[in-house]
mmCIF file of C-alpha atoms and ligand atoms in Angstrom:
data_model
loop_
_atom_site.group_PDB
_atom_site.id
_atom_site.type_symbol
_atom_site.label_atom_id
_atom_site.label_comp_id
_atom_site.label_asym_id
_atom_site.label_seq_id
_atom_site.Cartn_x
_atom_site.Cartn_y
_atom_site.Cartn_z
ATOM 1 C CA MET A 1 18.503 0.307 15.902
ATOM 2 C CA ALA A 2 15.990 -2.099 17.632
ATOM 3 C CA ILE A 3 15.464 -5.699 17.114
ATOM 4 C CA ILE A 4 11.852 -6.545 15.716
ATOM 5 C CA THR A 5 9.608 -9.009 17.292
ATOM 6 C CA THR A 6 8.454 -12.038 15.194
ATOM 7 C CA MET A 7 4.754 -11.776 16.167
ATOM 8 C CA ILE A 8 2.622 -11.079 13.063
ATOM 9 C CA LEU A 9 -1.051 -9.744 12.885
ATOM 10 C CA PRO A 10 -3.876 -12.113 11.920
ATOM 11 C CA LEU A 11 -5.676 -11.690 8.641
ATOM 12 C CA GLN A 12 -8.741 -9.881 8.279
ATOM 13 C CA LYS A 13 -11.767 -12.112 8.297
ATOM 14 C CA GLY A 14 -14.164 -10.256 6.217
ATOM 15 C CA VAL A 15 -14.461 -7.169 3.801
ATOM 16 C CA LEU A 16 -14.502 -4.414 6.280
ATOM 17 C CA TYR A 17 -12.142 -3.878 9.300
ATOM 18 C CA GLY A 18 -11.516 -1.119 11.769
ATOM 19 C CA PRO A 19 -11.701 1.621 11.816
ATOM 20 C CA ILE A 20 -8.054 1.702 12.882
ATOM 21 C CA ASN A 21 -6.245 4.812 14.024
ATOM 22 C CA SER A 22 -3.741 5.462 11.039
ATOM 23 C CA ARG A 23 -0.679 7.682 11.337
ATOM 24 C CA ARG A 24 -1.710 9.170 8.050
ATOM 25 C CA LEU A 25 -5.290 8.943 7.648
ATOM 26 C CA GLY A 26 -6.838 9.410 11.173
ATOM 27 C CA LYS A 27 -9.668 6.972 11.639
ATOM 28 C CA SER A 28 -9.447 4.588 8.660
ATOM 29 C CA LEU A 29 -12.164 2.136 7.916
ATOM 30 C CA GLY A 30 -10.303 -0.890 5.891
ATOM 31 C CA ILE A 31 -11.781 -2.596 3.066
ATOM 32 C CA ASN A 32 -10.283 -5.951 2.095
ATOM 33 C CA ILE A 33 -11.239 -7.346 -1.263
ATOM 34 C CA MET A 34 -8.805 -10.209 -1.266
ATOM 35 C CA PRO A 35 -9.685 -13.724 0.121
ATOM 36 C CA PHE A 36 -10.631 -13.977 3.943
ATOM 37 C CA HIS A 37 -8.558 -17.040 4.822
ATOM 38 C CA TYR A 38 -5.103 -16.476 3.137
ATOM 39 C CA LYS A 39 -2.951 -13.843 1.815
ATOM 40 C CA LEU A 40 -2.844 -13.186 -1.883
ATOM 41 C CA CYS A 41 -0.343 -10.677 -2.984
ATOM 42 C CA SER A 42 2.024 -10.065 -5.999
ATOM 43 C CA PHE A 43 4.772 -9.144 -3.272
ATOM 44 C CA ASN A 44 6.057 -11.025 -0.300
ATOM 45 C CA CYS A 45 7.566 -8.175 1.495
ATOM 46 C CA VAL A 46 10.058 -8.768 4.144
ATOM 47 C CA TYR A 47 8.253 -6.672 6.583
ATOM 48 C CA CYS A 48 4.754 -7.569 5.810
ATOM 49 C CA HIS A 49 2.895 -7.409 9.164
ATOM 50 C CA TYR A 50 0.378 -10.127 7.807
ATOM 51 C CA GLY A 51 3.313 -12.571 7.518
ATOM 52 C CA LEU A 52 4.463 -14.471 4.451
ATOM 53 C CA THR A 53 2.412 -14.358 1.300
ATOM 54 C CA ASP A 54 0.471 -17.598 0.925
ATOM 55 C CA VAL A 55 -0.298 -17.088 -2.770
ATOM 56 C CA LEU A 56 2.348 -15.161 -4.530
ATOM 57 C CA THR A 57 0.788 -14.044 -8.066
ATOM 58 C CA LEU A 58 -0.276 -11.271 -10.416
ATOM 59 C CA THR A 59 -2.869 -13.558 -11.905
ATOM 60 C CA MET A 60 -6.304 -14.184 -10.475
ATOM 61 C CA THR A 61 -7.824 -16.874 -12.613
ATOM 62 C CA LYS A 62 -7.255 -19.539 -10.153
ATOM 63 C CA HIS A 63 -8.476 -17.915 -7.154
ATOM 64 C CA LEU A 64 -11.603 -15.970 -8.276
ATOM 65 C CA ARG A 65 -14.076 -18.010 -6.139
ATOM 66 C CA ASP A 66 -12.113 -16.973 -3.035
ATOM 67 C CA LEU A 67 -12.667 -13.210 -3.518
ATOM 68 C CA PRO A 68 -15.509 -11.375 -2.282
ATOM 69 C CA LYS A 69 -18.176 -10.363 -5.084
ATOM 70 C CA SER A 70 -18.715 -6.619 -5.880
ATOM 71 C CA THR A 71 -22.237 -6.857 -4.314
ATOM 72 C CA GLU A 72 -20.957 -8.194 -1.056
ATOM 73 C CA VAL A 73 -18.309 -5.503 -0.662
ATOM 74 C CA LEU A 74 -20.879 -2.720 -1.593
ATOM 75 C CA ASP A 75 -23.367 -3.963 0.632
ATOM 76 C CA ASP A 76 -20.930 -3.974 3.540
ATOM 77 C CA VAL A 77 -19.736 -0.623 2.737
ATOM 78 C CA GLU A 78 -23.241 0.792 2.556
ATOM 79 C CA ARG A 79 -23.980 -0.636 5.982
ATOM 80 C CA ALA A 80 -21.019 1.055 7.413
ATOM 81 C CA MET A 81 -21.931 4.391 5.722
ATOM 82 C CA ARG A 82 -25.425 4.193 7.212
ATOM 83 C CA SER A 83 -24.152 3.291 10.757
ATOM 84 C CA ASN A 84 -23.203 5.457 13.642
ATOM 85 C CA ASN A 85 -19.639 4.514 13.317
ATOM 86 C CA THR A 86 -17.203 7.459 12.595
ATOM 87 C CA PHE A 87 -14.172 7.467 10.326
ATOM 88 C CA ASP A 88 -12.505 9.916 8.014
ATOM 89 C CA TYR A 89 -11.258 7.605 5.353
ATOM 90 C CA ILE A 90 -12.443 4.410 3.793
ATOM 91 C CA THR A 91 -9.194 2.666 2.689
ATOM 92 C CA PHE A 92 -8.629 -0.197 0.325
ATOM 93 C CA SER A 93 -5.873 -2.466 1.874
ATOM 94 C CA GLY A 94 -6.370 -5.775 3.462
ATOM 95 C CA ASN A 95 -5.112 -9.385 2.929
ATOM 96 C CA GLY A 96 -2.856 -8.544 -0.065
ATOM 97 C CA GLU A 97 -2.997 -6.183 -3.038
ATOM 98 C CA PRO A 98 -6.498 -4.916 -3.668
ATOM 99 C CA THR A 99 -5.840 -3.873 -7.501
ATOM 100 C CA LEU A 100 -5.386 -7.530 -8.316
ATOM 101 C CA HIS A 101 -9.022 -8.046 -7.797
ATOM 102 C CA PRO A 102 -10.732 -8.286 -11.331
ATOM 103 C CA TYR A 103 -13.714 -5.944 -10.444
ATOM 104 C CA PHE A 104 -11.520 -3.406 -8.732
ATOM 105 C CA GLY A 105 -12.704 -0.593 -10.943
ATOM 106 C CA ASP A 106 -16.395 -1.574 -10.640
ATOM 107 C CA ILE A 107 -15.945 -1.746 -6.629
ATOM 108 C CA VAL A 108 -14.322 1.611 -6.686
ATOM 109 C CA ARG A 109 -17.031 3.357 -8.599
ATOM 110 C CA GLY A 110 -19.639 1.716 -6.380
ATOM 111 C CA VAL A 111 -17.930 2.705 -3.173
ATOM 112 C CA MET A 112 -17.735 6.490 -4.527
ATOM 113 C CA GLU A 113 -21.437 6.350 -5.213
ATOM 114 C CA VAL A 114 -22.319 4.930 -1.741
ATOM 115 C CA ARG A 115 -20.041 7.653 -0.223
ATOM 116 C CA ASN A 116 -21.542 10.412 -2.143
ATOM 117 C CA LYS A 117 -25.035 9.356 -1.154
ATOM 118 C CA TYR A 118 -24.345 8.902 2.604
ATOM 119 C CA ARG A 119 -21.080 10.688 3.752
ATOM 120 C CA ALA A 120 -19.522 13.038 1.205
ATOM 121 C CA GLY A 121 -17.059 14.050 3.808
ATOM 122 C CA VAL A 122 -15.376 10.598 3.878
ATOM 123 C CA LYS A 123 -12.415 10.345 1.762
ATOM 124 C CA ILE A 124 -11.358 7.203 -0.341
ATOM 125 C CA ALA A 125 -7.856 6.059 -0.070
ATOM 126 C CA LEU A 126 -5.868 3.011 -1.813
ATOM 127 C CA LEU A 127 -2.834 1.426 -0.248
ATOM 128 C CA SER A 128 -1.337 -0.375 -3.407
ATOM 129 C CA ASN A 129 1.883 -2.048 -4.152
ATOM 130 C CA SER A 130 1.961 -0.654 -7.736
ATOM 131 C CA THR A 131 1.714 -3.814 -9.672
ATOM 132 C CA GLY A 132 -1.987 -3.411 -10.508
ATOM 133 C CA LEU A 133 -1.105 -0.278 -12.433
ATOM 134 C CA LYS A 134 -0.505 -2.637 -15.381
ATOM 135 C CA PHE A 135 -4.414 -3.070 -15.699
ATOM 136 C CA GLU A 136 -6.171 -0.271 -17.679
ATOM 137 C CA GLU A 137 -9.192 -0.658 -15.452
ATOM 138 C CA VAL A 138 -7.267 0.225 -12.426
ATOM 139 C CA ARG A 139 -5.556 3.236 -14.079
ATOM 140 C CA LYS A 140 -9.063 4.419 -15.180
ATOM 141 C CA VAL A 141 -10.279 4.700 -11.764
ATOM 142 C CA LEU A 142 -7.386 6.467 -9.972
ATOM 143 C CA THR A 143 -8.933 9.880 -10.368
ATOM 144 C CA LEU A 144 -11.943 8.740 -8.257
ATOM 145 C CA ILE A 145 -9.591 8.087 -5.416
ATOM 146 C CA ASP A 146 -8.825 10.889 -3.093
ATOM 147 C CA LEU A 147 -5.654 9.428 -1.785
ATOM 148 C CA PRO A 148 -4.102 6.902 -4.105
ATOM 149 C CA VAL A 149 -0.716 5.775 -2.400
ATOM 150 C CA PHE A 150 1.758 3.474 -4.163
ATOM 151 C CA LYS A 151 4.717 1.507 -2.725
ATOM 152 C CA LEU A 152 8.257 2.196 -3.826
ATOM 153 C CA ASP A 153 10.721 0.634 -1.395
ATOM 154 C CA ALA A 154 13.733 0.656 -3.535
ATOM 155 C CA GLY A 155 15.731 2.562 -6.082
ATOM 156 C CA ASN A 156 16.982 -0.709 -8.174
ATOM 157 C CA SER A 157 15.860 -4.022 -9.006
ATOM 158 C CA THR A 158 18.204 -5.903 -6.865
ATOM 159 C CA LEU A 159 17.227 -4.326 -3.708
ATOM 160 C CA PHE A 160 13.563 -4.336 -4.866
ATOM 161 C CA LYS A 161 13.696 -8.161 -5.113
ATOM 162 C CA LYS A 162 15.199 -8.398 -1.597
ATOM 163 C CA ILE A 163 12.791 -6.351 -0.054
ATOM 164 C CA ASN A 164 9.509 -6.917 -1.890
ATOM 165 C CA ARG A 165 10.263 -10.533 -3.232
ATOM 166 C CA PRO A 166 7.707 -10.230 -6.139
ATOM 167 C CA ALA A 167 6.039 -12.718 -8.129
ATOM 168 C CA ILE A 168 8.044 -14.000 -11.157
ATOM 169 C CA ASP A 169 6.293 -11.844 -13.646
ATOM 170 C CA VAL A 170 6.643 -8.548 -11.857
ATOM 171 C CA ASN A 171 9.413 -6.228 -13.232
ATOM 172 C CA PHE A 172 10.878 -3.331 -11.348
ATOM 173 C CA ASP A 173 11.628 -0.987 -14.283
ATOM 174 C CA GLU A 174 8.106 -1.498 -15.607
ATOM 175 C CA ILE A 175 6.652 -0.463 -12.266
ATOM 176 C CA VAL A 176 8.752 2.589 -12.250
ATOM 177 C CA THR A 177 7.540 3.438 -15.777
ATOM 178 C CA MET A 178 3.789 2.868 -14.703
ATOM 179 C CA LEU A 179 4.407 5.239 -11.639
ATOM 180 C CA ARG A 180 5.658 7.931 -14.126
ATOM 181 C CA GLN A 181 2.772 7.562 -16.386
ATOM 182 C CA VAL A 182 0.057 8.304 -13.634
ATOM 183 C CA GLU A 183 -0.603 11.767 -12.008
ATOM 184 C CA GLY A 184 -1.602 12.843 -8.663
ATOM 185 C CA ILE A 185 -0.171 9.772 -6.749
ATOM 186 C CA TYR A 186 1.518 9.496 -3.529
ATOM 187 C CA ILE A 187 4.431 7.248 -2.935
ATOM 188 C CA GLN A 188 4.877 5.183 0.289
ATOM 189 C CA THR A 189 8.211 3.679 1.444
ATOM 190 C CA VAL A 190 9.264 1.496 4.233
ATOM 191 C CA ILE A 191 12.647 2.475 5.375
ATOM 192 C CA MET A 192 14.500 -0.492 7.170
ATOM 193 C CA ASP A 193 18.075 -1.222 8.280
ATOM 194 C CA GLY A 194 19.627 -4.720 8.673
ATOM 195 C CA ASN A 195 19.354 -7.226 5.981
ATOM 196 C CA PRO A 196 17.989 -5.922 3.692
ATOM 197 C CA SER A 197 18.658 -2.431 4.191
ATOM 198 C CA ASN A 198 17.392 0.756 2.192
ATOM 199 C CA VAL A 199 18.842 3.257 4.455
ATOM 200 C CA GLY A 200 22.444 3.337 3.206
ATOM 201 C CA GLU A 201 23.780 6.389 1.122
ATOM 202 C CA ASP A 202 23.845 4.499 -2.348
ATOM 203 C CA ALA A 203 20.351 3.154 -1.655
ATOM 204 C CA LEU A 204 18.836 6.548 -0.800
ATOM 205 C CA ASP A 205 20.583 8.074 -3.663
ATOM 206 C CA THR A 206 18.937 5.670 -6.262
ATOM 207 C CA TYR A 207 15.571 5.914 -4.460
ATOM 208 C CA PHE A 208 15.635 9.689 -4.725
ATOM 209 C CA GLU A 209 16.490 9.530 -8.485
ATOM 210 C CA ARG A 210 13.569 7.311 -9.166
ATOM 211 C CA LEU A 211 11.269 9.661 -7.144
ATOM 212 C CA ALA A 212 12.627 12.480 -9.127
ATOM 213 C CA VAL A 213 11.453 10.737 -12.187
ATOM 214 C CA ILE A 214 7.954 9.620 -10.878
ATOM 215 C CA LYS A 215 7.312 13.128 -9.582
ATOM 216 C CA PRO A 216 4.540 11.970 -6.934
ATOM 217 C CA VAL A 217 2.731 14.759 -5.083
ATOM 218 C CA GLU A 218 4.551 13.627 -1.923
ATOM 219 C CA ALA A 219 6.495 10.587 -0.620
ATOM 220 C CA HIS A 220 5.455 9.062 2.701
ATOM 221 C CA ILE A 221 8.229 7.264 4.670
ATOM 222 C CA TYR A 222 7.888 5.323 7.702
ATOM 223 C CA SER A 223 9.660 2.446 9.337
ATOM 224 C CA LEU A 224 8.812 -0.777 11.243
ATOM 225 C CA ASP A 225 6.218 0.351 14.008
ATOM 226 C CA ARG A 226 4.177 -2.952 13.528
ATOM 227 C CA PRO A 227 5.128 -6.467 13.892
ATOM 228 C CA VAL A 228 7.212 -8.037 11.072
ATOM 229 C CA PRO A 229 8.024 -11.692 10.288
ATOM 230 C CA ASN A 230 11.742 -11.087 9.582
ATOM 231 C CA THR A 231 14.132 -10.667 12.365
ATOM 232 C CA ASN A 232 16.924 -9.609 10.121
ATOM 233 C CA ILE A 233 15.532 -6.317 9.646
ATOM 234 C CA LYS A 234 15.540 -3.331 11.895
ATOM 235 C CA LYS A 235 13.668 -0.186 12.659
ATOM 236 C CA VAL A 236 15.097 3.101 11.743
ATOM 237 C CA PHE A 237 14.117 5.754 14.239
ATOM 238 C CA PRO A 238 12.209 9.061 13.742
ATOM 239 C CA GLU A 239 15.519 11.305 13.781
ATOM 240 C CA ARG A 240 16.849 9.323 10.952
ATOM 241 C CA LEU A 241 13.528 9.504 9.087
ATOM 242 C CA GLU A 242 13.522 13.119 9.440
ATOM 243 C CA GLU A 243 17.083 13.552 8.253
ATOM 244 C CA ILE A 244 16.156 11.440 4.930
ATOM 245 C CA ALA A 245 13.100 13.510 4.379
ATOM 246 C CA LYS A 246 15.137 16.865 4.665
ATOM 247 C CA HIS A 247 18.056 15.421 2.642
ATOM 248 C CA GLY A 248 15.391 14.503 -0.040
ATOM 249 C CA LEU A 249 13.730 17.596 -0.191
ATOM 250 C CA GLU A 250 16.908 19.563 -0.790
ATOM 251 C CA LYS A 251 18.136 16.979 -3.348
ATOM 252 C CA ILE A 252 15.070 16.418 -5.565
ATOM 253 C CA GLY A 253 12.647 19.182 -4.525
ATOM 254 C CA ILE A 254 9.765 16.745 -3.612
ATOM 255 C CA THR A 255 8.239 16.840 -0.153
ATOM 256 C CA ILE A 256 9.138 13.629 1.738
ATOM 257 C CA ARG A 257 6.865 13.172 4.979
ATOM 258 C CA PRO A 258 8.155 11.086 7.706
ATOM 259 C CA PHE A 259 5.489 9.179 9.798
ATOM 260 C CA TYR A 260 6.123 7.464 13.148
ATOM 261 C CA LEU A 261 4.766 6.877 16.559
ATOM 262 C CA GLN A 262 5.164 9.408 18.964
HETATM 263 S S1 SF4 B 1 2.547 -5.509 -0.904
HETATM 264 FE FE1 SF4 B 1 1.526 -5.237 1.143
HETATM 265 S S2 SF4 B 1 0.079 -7.123 1.484
HETATM 266 FE FE2 SF4 B 1 1.639 -7.351 -0.042
HETATM 267 S S3 SF4 B 1 3.411 -8.415 0.904
HETATM 268 FE FE3 SF4 B 1 3.989 -6.346 0.726
HETATM 269 S S4 SF4 B 1 3.283 -5.340 2.575
HETATM 270 FE FE4 SF4 B 1 2.268 -7.227 2.444
#
């Protein structure tokens, strides 16, 4: 186990960022549809590389004026698609939870049209914390996304609250139910030791049980390769990630793919 630095990454200052070299996606151009000057999320994860959540909420009504408009997002994406910049994925992520944007559905449809027009080979990915699945409009556009990835870091509500520190109206069982009801999704999980830890036998058993119920295409596990704000959590090394993946496959028959820096 290694002690983690407390330095965190700066927020994204606009809609597009990167392309960055991603462990899973190759060259990925990020799309940030959350505010540019503060972090707005329905979670306040202990490991978030952007630091603490400034506005912890599931409800956007008080923050609409701080969100980029659909036209601004699509103009920027079109400019990137027409540029000489190369990238394999265009990925919804950024300064918080992208599916909380009230026009997320329209934006996804627009990005898909621009992509089809200029660069049919570029794939669209979503990195989500799963809470936006409660919105019908989000569920409707999932089939347009090539790689829809949803977060699940714990197998029970107690550990979920310690790791993800959600907004008051977020419910763990409801998230698992929503994840069960959508098809063709990927789960991503940050594995950590220390306090809190999701690497013990009991924590992993309940996590595998939830995965077996959700039935994702695959689960992607990784640990703390980026700066985190909480010094009580510790990185889990690649050998252990490989063991967890193997054990999970044997136990529930779902492919669990570990990602780590070589
Ligand atoms: S869900 Fe993502 S953006 Fe939100 S606090 Fe967690 S890691 Fe950070």
